[in-house]
Amino acid sequence: MRNGVVITGMGVVSSLGDSPTALHSSLCDSRNGIRPIQLFDPTGLACQLGAEVPAFDGQSYLSGKNLRPLNRTSRLVASAAKLALEDSGWSESLRSEEEVGLVLGTMFCSLQTISAFDRRALEAGPRFASPLDFSNTVINAAAGQTAILHNLRGINSTISAGVTSGLQAISYATDLIRTGRSRVLLAGGADELCFESFYGFERAGRLCRSNDTDGDFPIPFDARRNGMVLGEGAALLVLEDAAFARERGVEPIAEIVGHGSSFDFSQGRDEQLSAAAVGHSVQEALRDAHVLPHEIDCLSASANGSPAEDRHEAQGLVLGLNGQTHRLPVTAIKSMLGEALGAGAALQAVSMVETMHGGVLPGIRNLEEVETDFPFDLASRDNQEVDVRIGLINSVGFDGQCCSLVLAR
Amino acid sequence: MNIADIRASVKASVARIANLDPEEISDSASYKDDLLLDSLTILEIAVDAEYQFKVKIADELLSEIRTVDDTVMIVQQHLELAVV
Amino acid sequence: MNRRRIVVTGIGVITPIGAGRELFWTNLLAGSCGIGPVRSFDTSAYKVHLGAEVQDFQPELYVSNLEVARLGRASQFAIAAARLALRDANVELASLDRKRVGVSMGTTSGEPREVERFDDLVVAGKLGQIGPEFLARYPSHLIAAHIAQEFQLTGVNTMIPTACAAGNYALAHAFDTLRAGRTDLMLAGGADAFSRITFTGFAQLGAIAPEICQPFDRCRKGMIPGEGAGVLVLESLDHAKRRGARIYGEVIGYGLSCDAHHMTAAHPYGEGAVRAMTQALEQSGIKPEDISYISAHGTGTPTNDRLETLAVKSVFKQAAYSIPISSIKSMLGHTMGAASAIEAAVCALAIHHNRIPPTINWETPDPDCDLDYVPNSARVHEVRIAMNNAYAFGGNNASLILKRCEVAN
């Protein structure tokens, strides 16, 4: 016997808007969140594009709070949390009575702060390192700061699983509610764009080799793709025990019915293993949801324009869905949001819920030519009208993590 | 550096660190009791004073820093020592 | 209650007082101290100079599939501890379905030395010398990923970086995945590497003891940063019996809570710690007075030890005075994300051997810390049920309970 888990609210701070509706309509308008970088000086970098959250410092969402102790990631998370709590009706007074928790997925969290702390110690001497910055160098800092700001005294956890962090966090939170450990949890993910991680990706050869500010690239699944573009943001879902939400008199906006995960130990070097891991993750999620492949109405892919990984994901999805991919509408919203790392899959979840309600699936921006064996006939640059009762969200990391989530309307 | 400059710089630091309006920070206000700052923030203010003015303040003296006046005085003493 | 029972069948540790369960346990009971002058970097610019570093670590002894040079130090520790745990549990990986063998690890800072390398180059104006290795070695999720890569595992793979409580969180998650039937066997624990970043930070907070680590002693002045890894093999009781595995103990429950109070200072009444312990007891279905031994968080800072004592008394009331509670951080220093994993292993060993390790360096009683801290000498003691407590930056608290495995015949 396991408790049902429903979504009762969502909060988003992204390069394409700070509400689920704003995000969704931007995606459906094919607007590009990827622009020339402004957060740091990209001179000398081969890729100078990123999907930043424009003009963000958190003040407008968190007015009246002292934000100095919070780094950018913490502010993104705290802002998205505020929006999600408002969206679901979890007011301050309600939160003083119920232990609302937070499970946050993030890949780097505080890399910028860690580096700044270390560099000041190197340059001026360890005697002058900032104690306040140190408290933010732990990877659970954003979750901790957000809990303090919003009085979230329930279970507080941080999951670090690369690109799949957000989806793993949602899965982890789902299980806590299913087993009765918690009744309400914020769950999702975040990461900030910063020079250190950006440079790391560039030096690893993962970024797209185009600085076309018209933003042709990245183009997930397209035969011309040549790398990802980094993004940032925060997206949090409010997950609740279904019966508890009913008692509260709240109408859920979607239900989480299953999740699964797997791992590719070949680090992307063995196509078969890579695809098998994706396939297994999908199968586990379907099994957990008691759903058959043909019952999936819509798919949100992880594809971000990485030459090998997009391909492995496509092959893996064929395996996971028993070949039932040709008539399955698919989108890849990282075509417009970039690879927002910890926030990525959580943004996919938000977008899927919007698609379920609005009946429109955003197109894959600039998609023109796919490889000959590409298994999705219904991948298009254009929006599609869809009737989604059951949606599948897939997330694939470049260090082997695979995670899949099944939502029901 | 004269006292006025030190004071202005310290107040600017406190304002930045504690997210306060510099006008709200009186010279004698207690960081803890009047400005309601926690120990980590007060420590940050003290370390920031060391950093901005490139002085090293002994631990025992650091823990004596309770107000803007204290901070200014300790910094000034250390700057004078540095010159000598 | 028809729920799967989860047991500990293997223990692997890399610590400042020895590698491997046997040597570690012998040294622990003998009160060996792994604290000494820091060797891995120059501490002359600091006012404190002590650390608990792992000496003479030879990763080549434990890593065979991956290249040691491509692994960060924490990953090396983690793989070593995992290999030792698998050996200790007598696991034949070839006989298991690798899709159902997973990894759940905790950490505080991941691989901070990689950030240090990055920063050293930046400060020296040699940004161009940073290569693909930064992204290939730094992200903290790589600790769990590298374990799975080394042993070619394709099951769940999660990193839970909840700072100094991370080990307990990782073990709790492993427990949950096994109970839910997602996995058959889990490698779970924590790892952290000594770094100047961590050392600098704690030094700046004034948290590092200048001469000695003496938890609960009236003259205690602080903690000593350390490093290491602890990995436990967890599986269902049925699975263990079928394999004929030796069982150290059974994990019967856990409690997680969040202070939502302050990033580095615990709640003034230890309220979060109280909630974590209470939840763990409730979930395990046992009464406070049933606990035979508590492995304390016991860092040795004036505040932690006082608040922890307060919290224990709050939960156990009069029974607190008859339950021995010791801190092995007196010997290992604070091994950060590895700490509570190593301490959980100690609880399992305490149950297995009916012996409890001491809190060494204890000389002067403190009226605020008036419990039985097993001062200075290990003790023979009937340990039926043990509680492992851990508290972290960000207000993350976790308590784990292990019990002697009583199997009905």
mmCIF file of N, CA and C in Angstrom, chain C residues 112-218:
data_model
loop_
_atom_site.group_PDB
_atom_site.id
_atom_site.type_symbol
_atom_site.label_atom_id
_atom_site.label_comp_id
_atom_site.label_asym_id
_atom_site.label_seq_id
_atom_site.Cartn_x
_atom_site.Cartn_y
_atom_site.Cartn_z
ATOM 1 N N PRO C 112 37.174 18.950 -3.363
ATOM 2 C CA PRO C 112 37.616 20.349 -3.297
ATOM 3 C C PRO C 112 39.017 20.573 -3.840
ATOM 4 N N ARG C 113 39.864 19.538 -3.813
ATOM 5 C CA ARG C 113 41.224 19.737 -4.334
ATOM 6 C C ARG C 113 41.205 20.081 -5.814
ATOM 7 N N GLU C 114 40.142 19.657 -6.504
ATOM 8 C CA GLU C 114 40.058 19.975 -7.929
ATOM 9 C C GLU C 114 39.775 21.467 -8.105
ATOM 10 N N VAL C 115 38.968 22.028 -7.203
ATOM 11 C CA VAL C 115 38.722 23.472 -7.255
ATOM 12 C C VAL C 115 40.002 24.212 -6.890
ATOM 13 N N GLU C 116 40.740 23.659 -5.947
ATOM 14 C CA GLU C 116 42.003 24.293 -5.556
ATOM 15 C C GLU C 116 42.966 24.342 -6.743
ATOM 16 N N ARG C 117 43.020 23.236 -7.496
ATOM 17 C CA ARG C 117 43.888 23.218 -8.683
ATOM 18 C C ARG C 117 43.446 24.298 -9.666
ATOM 19 N N PHE C 118 42.146 24.372 -9.866
ATOM 20 C CA PHE C 118 41.563 25.364 -10.772
ATOM 21 C C PHE C 118 41.964 26.760 -10.309
ATOM 22 N N ASP C 119 41.754 27.037 -9.032
ATOM 23 C CA ASP C 119 42.026 28.366 -8.497
ATOM 24 C C ASP C 119 43.513 28.699 -8.526
ATOM 25 N N ASP C 120 44.358 27.720 -8.217
ATOM 26 C CA ASP C 120 45.805 27.962 -8.268
ATOM 27 C C ASP C 120 46.193 28.460 -9.657
ATOM 28 N N LEU C 121 45.639 27.814 -10.670
ATOM 29 C CA LEU C 121 45.973 28.202 -12.041
ATOM 30 C C LEU C 121 45.398 29.569 -12.378
ATOM 31 N N VAL C 122 44.182 29.827 -11.946
ATOM 32 C CA VAL C 122 43.571 31.132 -12.219
ATOM 33 C C VAL C 122 44.388 32.242 -11.584
ATOM 34 N N VAL C 123 44.751 32.057 -10.332
ATOM 35 C CA VAL C 123 45.494 33.085 -9.599
ATOM 36 C C VAL C 123 46.886 33.296 -10.206
ATOM 37 N N ALA C 124 47.430 32.228 -10.785
ATOM 38 C CA ALA C 124 48.751 32.354 -11.414
ATOM 39 C C ALA C 124 48.651 32.845 -12.850
ATOM 40 N N GLY C 125 47.456 33.178 -13.278
ATOM 41 C CA GLY C 125 47.264 33.670 -14.644
ATOM 42 C C GLY C 125 47.405 32.580 -15.694
ATOM 43 N N LYS C 126 47.168 31.325 -15.285
ATOM 44 C CA LYS C 126 47.372 30.219 -16.230
ATOM 45 C C LYS C 126 46.060 29.493 -16.524
ATOM 46 N N LEU C 127 45.040 30.265 -16.746
ATOM 47 C CA LEU C 127 43.722 29.700 -16.990
ATOM 48 C C LEU C 127 43.741 28.667 -18.107
ATOM 49 N N GLY C 128 44.543 28.937 -19.126
ATOM 50 C CA GLY C 128 44.598 28.047 -20.279
ATOM 51 C C GLY C 128 45.102 26.648 -19.967
ATOM 52 N N GLN C 129 45.713 26.479 -18.792
ATOM 53 C CA GLN C 129 46.231 25.148 -18.457
ATOM 54 C C GLN C 129 45.173 24.233 -17.861
ATOM 55 N N ILE C 130 44.021 24.801 -17.610
ATOM 56 C CA ILE C 130 42.940 23.933 -17.114
ATOM 57 C C ILE C 130 42.404 23.164 -18.311
ATOM 58 N N GLY C 131 42.337 21.836 -18.139
ATOM 59 C CA GLY C 131 41.884 21.008 -19.250
ATOM 60 C C GLY C 131 40.564 20.325 -18.945
ATOM 61 N N PRO C 132 40.266 19.287 -19.702
ATOM 62 C CA PRO C 132 39.004 18.564 -19.499
ATOM 63 C C PRO C 132 38.942 17.866 -18.142
ATOM 64 N N GLU C 133 40.062 17.766 -17.482
ATOM 65 C CA GLU C 133 40.085 17.029 -16.210
ATOM 66 C C GLU C 133 39.239 17.693 -15.140
ATOM 67 N N PHE C 134 39.017 19.005 -15.229
ATOM 68 C CA PHE C 134 38.240 19.653 -14.175
ATOM 69 C C PHE C 134 36.823 19.083 -14.123
ATOM 70 N N LEU C 135 36.160 19.045 -15.254
ATOM 71 C CA LEU C 135 34.809 18.500 -15.284
ATOM 72 C C LEU C 135 34.810 16.995 -15.097
ATOM 73 N N ALA C 136 35.925 16.354 -15.434
ATOM 74 C CA ALA C 136 35.981 14.894 -15.311
ATOM 75 C C ALA C 136 36.304 14.444 -13.894
ATOM 76 N N ARG C 137 36.734 15.374 -13.037
ATOM 77 C CA ARG C 137 37.120 14.972 -11.680
ATOM 78 C C ARG C 137 36.387 15.720 -10.582
ATOM 79 N N TYR C 138 35.924 16.951 -10.879
ATOM 80 C CA TYR C 138 35.382 17.751 -9.782
ATOM 81 C C TYR C 138 33.963 17.408 -9.289
ATOM 82 N N PRO C 139 32.948 17.344 -10.190
ATOM 83 C CA PRO C 139 31.565 17.262 -9.702
ATOM 84 C C PRO C 139 31.399 16.176 -8.642
ATOM 85 N N SER C 140 30.707 16.524 -7.572
ATOM 86 C CA SER C 140 30.653 15.596 -6.443
ATOM 87 C C SER C 140 29.915 14.307 -6.759
ATOM 88 N N HIS C 141 29.020 14.342 -7.746
ATOM 89 C CA HIS C 141 28.296 13.108 -8.071
ATOM 90 C C HIS C 141 29.229 12.030 -8.605
ATOM 91 N N LEU C 142 30.447 12.448 -8.980
ATOM 92 C CA LEU C 142 31.399 11.477 -9.514
ATOM 93 C C LEU C 142 31.824 10.445 -8.480
ATOM 94 N N ILE C 143 31.714 10.788 -7.209
ATOM 95 C CA ILE C 143 32.102 9.812 -6.182
ATOM 96 C C ILE C 143 31.233 8.565 -6.318
ATOM 97 N N ALA C 144 29.932 8.758 -6.410
ATOM 98 C CA ALA C 144 29.028 7.612 -6.581
ATOM 99 C C ALA C 144 29.201 7.012 -7.976
ATOM 100 N N ALA C 145 29.377 7.870 -8.975
ATOM 101 C CA ALA C 145 29.519 7.393 -10.353
ATOM 102 C C ALA C 145 30.770 6.536 -10.503
ATOM 103 N N HIS C 146 31.856 6.985 -9.920
ATOM 104 C CA HIS C 146 33.105 6.230 -10.046
ATOM 105 C C HIS C 146 33.009 4.859 -9.404
ATOM 106 N N ILE C 147 32.314 4.754 -8.300
ATOM 107 C CA ILE C 147 32.127 3.428 -7.687
ATOM 108 C C ILE C 147 31.412 2.511 -8.675
ATOM 109 N N ALA C 148 30.343 3.032 -9.265
ATOM 110 C CA ALA C 148 29.573 2.218 -10.209
ATOM 111 C C ALA C 148 30.401 1.889 -11.446
ATOM 112 N N GLN C 149 31.253 2.806 -11.864
ATOM 113 C CA GLN C 149 32.102 2.544 -13.030
ATOM 114 C C GLN C 149 33.140 1.481 -12.700
ATOM 115 N N GLU C 150 33.739 1.578 -11.528
ATOM 116 C CA GLU C 150 34.764 0.613 -11.129
ATOM 117 C C GLU C 150 34.186 -0.797 -11.052
ATOM 118 N N PHE C 151 32.989 -0.932 -10.504
ATOM 119 C CA PHE C 151 32.404 -2.262 -10.320
ATOM 120 C C PHE C 151 31.349 -2.601 -11.362
ATOM 121 N N GLN C 152 31.199 -1.722 -12.342
ATOM 122 C CA GLN C 152 30.282 -1.962 -13.468
ATOM 123 C C GLN C 152 28.858 -2.241 -12.996
ATOM 124 N N LEU C 153 28.365 -1.350 -12.176
ATOM 125 C CA LEU C 153 27.013 -1.465 -11.636
ATOM 126 C C LEU C 153 26.072 -0.568 -12.420
ATOM 127 N N THR C 154 24.842 -1.047 -12.627
ATOM 128 C CA THR C 154 23.913 -0.236 -13.414
ATOM 129 C C THR C 154 22.633 0.102 -12.658
ATOM 130 N N GLY C 155 22.635 -0.103 -11.363
ATOM 131 C CA GLY C 155 21.443 0.210 -10.569
ATOM 132 C C GLY C 155 21.397 1.671 -10.163
ATOM 133 N N VAL C 156 20.560 1.967 -9.172
ATOM 134 C CA VAL C 156 20.401 3.360 -8.741
ATOM 135 C C VAL C 156 21.747 3.950 -8.358
ATOM 136 N N ASN C 157 21.887 5.237 -8.601
ATOM 137 C CA ASN C 157 23.175 5.878 -8.345
ATOM 138 C C ASN C 157 22.924 7.296 -7.863
ATOM 139 N N THR C 158 23.155 7.538 -6.602
ATOM 140 C CA THR C 158 22.800 8.838 -6.011
ATOM 141 C C THR C 158 23.902 9.365 -5.121
ATOM 142 N N MET C 159 24.045 10.672 -5.135
ATOM 143 C CA MET C 159 24.967 11.360 -4.240
ATOM 144 C C MET C 159 24.121 12.289 -3.388
ATOM 145 N N ILE C 160 24.281 12.196 -2.078
ATOM 146 C CA ILE C 160 23.494 13.065 -1.193
ATOM 147 C C ILE C 160 24.462 13.926 -0.393
ATOM 148 N N PRO C 161 24.762 15.116 -0.873
ATOM 149 C CA PRO C 161 25.795 15.930 -0.230
ATOM 150 C C PRO C 161 25.261 16.783 0.913
ATOM 151 N N THR C 162 24.721 16.129 1.935
ATOM 152 C CA THR C 162 24.181 16.889 3.058
ATOM 153 C C THR C 162 25.221 17.071 4.145
ATOM 154 N N ALA C 163 26.406 17.480 3.725
ATOM 155 C CA ALA C 163 27.473 17.904 4.625
ATOM 156 C C ALA C 163 27.761 16.853 5.705
ATOM 157 N N CYS C 164 27.908 17.307 6.934
ATOM 158 C CA CYS C 164 28.428 16.414 7.965
ATOM 159 C C CYS C 164 27.441 15.341 8.429
ATOM 160 N N ALA C 165 26.246 15.335 7.856
ATOM 161 C CA ALA C 165 25.277 14.273 8.170
ATOM 162 C C ALA C 165 25.076 13.362 6.963
ATOM 163 N N ALA C 166 25.845 13.611 5.910
ATOM 164 C CA ALA C 166 25.603 12.949 4.628
ATOM 165 C C ALA C 166 25.636 11.429 4.691
ATOM 166 N N GLY C 167 26.549 10.870 5.447
ATOM 167 C CA GLY C 167 26.647 9.405 5.531
ATOM 168 C C GLY C 167 25.328 8.795 5.967
ATOM 169 N N ASN C 168 24.728 9.347 7.008
ATOM 170 C CA ASN C 168 23.438 8.837 7.498
ATOM 171 C C ASN C 168 22.349 8.984 6.443
ATOM 172 N N TYR C 169 22.340 10.118 5.745
ATOM 173 C CA TYR C 169 21.345 10.331 4.691
ATOM 174 C C TYR C 169 21.504 9.279 3.598
ATOM 175 N N ALA C 170 22.750 9.022 3.228
ATOM 176 C CA ALA C 170 22.998 8.051 2.156
ATOM 177 C C ALA C 170 22.562 6.658 2.584
ATOM 178 N N LEU C 171 22.848 6.297 3.822
ATOM 179 C CA LEU C 171 22.433 4.988 4.337
ATOM 180 C C LEU C 171 20.917 4.896 4.408
ATOM 181 N N ALA C 172 20.274 5.976 4.834
ATOM 182 C CA ALA C 172 18.812 5.988 4.913
ATOM 183 C C ALA C 172 18.201 5.781 3.525
ATOM 184 N N HIS C 173 18.779 6.426 2.532
ATOM 185 C CA HIS C 173 18.255 6.297 1.170
ATOM 186 C C HIS C 173 18.449 4.876 0.657
ATOM 187 N N ALA C 174 19.607 4.295 0.957
ATOM 188 C CA ALA C 174 19.863 2.911 0.535
ATOM 189 C C ALA C 174 18.837 1.979 1.176
ATOM 190 N N PHE C 175 18.602 2.198 2.440
ATOM 191 C CA PHE C 175 17.595 1.441 3.203
ATOM 192 C C PHE C 175 16.238 1.519 2.493
ATOM 193 N N ASP C 176 15.861 2.723 2.087
ATOM 194 C CA ASP C 176 14.573 2.908 1.423
ATOM 195 C C ASP C 176 14.499 2.207 0.070
ATOM 196 N N THR C 177 15.578 2.292 -0.713
ATOM 197 C CA THR C 177 15.504 1.661 -2.039
ATOM 198 C C THR C 177 15.430 0.136 -1.902
ATOM 199 N N LEU C 178 16.100 -0.399 -0.897
ATOM 200 C CA LEU C 178 16.037 -1.844 -0.672
ATOM 201 C C LEU C 178 14.640 -2.248 -0.217
ATOM 202 N N ARG C 179 14.085 -1.486 0.698
ATOM 203 C CA ARG C 179 12.736 -1.784 1.196
ATOM 204 C C ARG C 179 11.701 -1.707 0.092
ATOM 205 N N ALA C 180 11.899 -0.745 -0.808
ATOM 206 C CA ALA C 180 10.932 -0.566 -1.895
ATOM 207 C C ALA C 180 11.110 -1.609 -2.983
ATOM 208 N N GLY C 181 12.143 -2.421 -2.843
ATOM 209 C CA GLY C 181 12.352 -3.471 -3.827
ATOM 210 C C GLY C 181 12.979 -2.987 -5.120
ATOM 211 N N ARG C 182 13.565 -1.784 -5.094
ATOM 212 C CA ARG C 182 14.222 -1.280 -6.312
ATOM 213 C C ARG C 182 15.593 -1.879 -6.510
ATOM 214 N N THR C 183 16.169 -2.315 -5.418
ATOM 215 C CA THR C 183 17.538 -2.835 -5.489
ATOM 216 C C THR C 183 17.630 -4.089 -4.636
ATOM 217 N N ASP C 184 18.629 -4.908 -4.914
ATOM 218 C CA ASP C 184 18.875 -6.099 -4.101
ATOM 219 C C ASP C 184 20.041 -5.899 -3.168
ATOM 220 N N LEU C 185 20.973 -5.052 -3.577
ATOM 221 C CA LEU C 185 22.167 -4.827 -2.781
ATOM 222 C C LEU C 185 22.611 -3.386 -2.980
ATOM 223 N N MET C 186 23.003 -2.748 -1.896
ATOM 224 C CA MET C 186 23.442 -1.350 -1.996
ATOM 225 C C MET C 186 24.803 -1.162 -1.350
ATOM 226 N N LEU C 187 25.595 -0.372 -2.047
ATOM 227 C CA LEU C 187 26.844 0.121 -1.449
ATOM 228 C C LEU C 187 26.517 1.526 -0.977
ATOM 229 N N ALA C 188 26.583 1.736 0.316
ATOM 230 C CA ALA C 188 26.162 3.038 0.829
ATOM 231 C C ALA C 188 27.121 3.558 1.869
ATOM 232 N N GLY C 189 27.335 4.860 1.859
ATOM 233 C CA GLY C 189 28.238 5.437 2.854
ATOM 234 C C GLY C 189 28.588 6.863 2.535
ATOM 235 N N GLY C 190 29.841 7.229 2.791
ATOM 236 C CA GLY C 190 30.247 8.613 2.557
ATOM 237 C C GLY C 190 31.741 8.731 2.379
ATOM 238 N N ALA C 191 32.162 9.837 1.758
ATOM 239 C CA ALA C 191 33.588 10.063 1.536
ATOM 240 C C ALA C 191 33.895 11.555 1.477
ATOM 241 N N ASP C 192 35.051 11.915 1.963
ATOM 242 C CA ASP C 192 35.506 13.300 1.855
ATOM 243 C C ASP C 192 37.024 13.322 1.893
ATOM 244 N N ALA C 193 37.604 14.302 1.225
ATOM 245 C CA ALA C 193 39.057 14.438 1.192
ATOM 246 C C ALA C 193 39.472 15.698 1.930
ATOM 247 N N PHE C 194 40.613 15.641 2.574
ATOM 248 C CA PHE C 194 41.163 16.787 3.287
ATOM 249 C C PHE C 194 41.508 17.868 2.278
ATOM 250 N N SER C 195 41.217 19.105 2.609
ATOM 251 C CA SER C 195 41.524 20.169 1.645
ATOM 252 C C SER C 195 41.807 21.474 2.368
ATOM 253 N N ARG C 196 42.551 22.337 1.695
ATOM 254 C CA ARG C 196 42.823 23.635 2.325
ATOM 255 C C ARG C 196 41.557 24.476 2.386
ATOM 256 N N ILE C 197 40.647 24.263 1.448
ATOM 257 C CA ILE C 197 39.399 25.034 1.465
ATOM 258 C C ILE C 197 38.626 24.735 2.757
ATOM 259 N N THR C 198 38.452 23.455 3.028
ATOM 260 C CA THR C 198 37.716 23.068 4.232
ATOM 261 C C THR C 198 38.446 23.524 5.482
ATOM 262 N N PHE C 199 39.756 23.318 5.487
ATOM 263 C CA PHE C 199 40.558 23.700 6.649
ATOM 264 C C PHE C 199 40.477 25.203 6.893
ATOM 265 N N THR C 200 40.622 25.960 5.824
ATOM 266 C CA THR C 200 40.564 27.427 5.935
ATOM 267 C C THR C 200 39.221 27.866 6.494
ATOM 268 N N GLY C 201 38.178 27.267 5.973
ATOM 269 C CA GLY C 201 36.833 27.657 6.406
ATOM 270 C C GLY C 201 36.612 27.414 7.886
ATOM 271 N N PHE C 202 36.923 26.203 8.327
ATOM 272 C CA PHE C 202 36.710 25.905 9.745
ATOM 273 C C PHE C 202 37.637 26.739 10.616
ATOM 274 N N ALA C 203 38.843 27.012 10.124
ATOM 275 C CA ALA C 203 39.769 27.849 10.885
ATOM 276 C C ALA C 203 39.183 29.252 11.036
ATOM 277 N N GLN C 204 38.613 29.779 9.973
ATOM 278 C CA GLN C 204 38.031 31.114 10.018
ATOM 279 C C GLN C 204 36.830 31.192 10.952
ATOM 280 N N LEU C 205 36.129 30.094 11.089
ATOM 281 C CA LEU C 205 34.990 30.087 12.013
ATOM 282 C C LEU C 205 35.470 29.924 13.451
ATOM 283 N N GLY C 206 36.778 29.735 13.611
ATOM 284 C CA GLY C 206 37.308 29.527 14.957
ATOM 285 C C GLY C 206 36.919 28.181 15.517
ATOM 286 N N ALA C 207 36.628 27.237 14.629
ATOM 287 C CA ALA C 207 36.094 25.954 15.076
ATOM 288 C C ALA C 207 37.147 24.889 15.302
ATOM 289 N N ILE C 208 38.384 25.148 14.859
ATOM 290 C CA ILE C 208 39.401 24.101 14.945
ATOM 291 C C ILE C 208 40.163 24.189 16.271
ATOM 292 N N ALA C 209 40.283 23.049 16.936
ATOM 293 C CA ALA C 209 41.000 23.019 18.215
ATOM 294 C C ALA C 209 42.485 23.184 17.974
ATOM 295 N N PRO C 210 43.162 23.972 18.801
ATOM 296 C CA PRO C 210 44.593 24.196 18.571
ATOM 297 C C PRO C 210 45.493 23.030 18.950
ATOM 298 N N GLU C 211 45.063 22.212 19.904
ATOM 299 C CA GLU C 211 46.009 21.197 20.389
ATOM 300 C C GLU C 211 45.446 19.795 20.485
ATOM 301 N N ILE C 212 44.168 19.701 20.765
ATOM 302 C CA ILE C 212 43.642 18.380 21.078
ATOM 303 C C ILE C 212 42.150 18.347 20.803
ATOM 304 N N CYS C 213 41.658 17.187 20.412
ATOM 305 C CA CYS C 213 40.215 17.058 20.200
ATOM 306 C C CYS C 213 39.657 16.284 21.379
ATOM 307 N N GLN C 214 38.848 16.952 22.197
ATOM 308 C CA GLN C 214 38.333 16.289 23.390
ATOM 309 C C GLN C 214 36.838 16.540 23.564
ATOM 310 N N PRO C 215 36.061 15.776 22.793
ATOM 311 C CA PRO C 215 34.610 15.956 22.862
ATOM 312 C C PRO C 215 34.095 15.787 24.291
ATOM 313 N N PHE C 216 33.168 16.647 24.631
ATOM 314 C CA PHE C 216 32.453 16.607 25.916
ATOM 315 C C PHE C 216 33.307 16.969 27.130
ATOM 316 N N ASP C 217 34.581 17.205 26.921
ATOM 317 C CA ASP C 217 35.446 17.630 28.032
ATOM 318 C C ASP C 217 35.211 19.117 28.293
ATOM 319 N N ARG C 218 35.317 19.516 29.534
ATOM 320 C CA ARG C 218 35.076 20.907 29.883
ATOM 321 C C ARG C 218 36.016 21.868 29.161
#
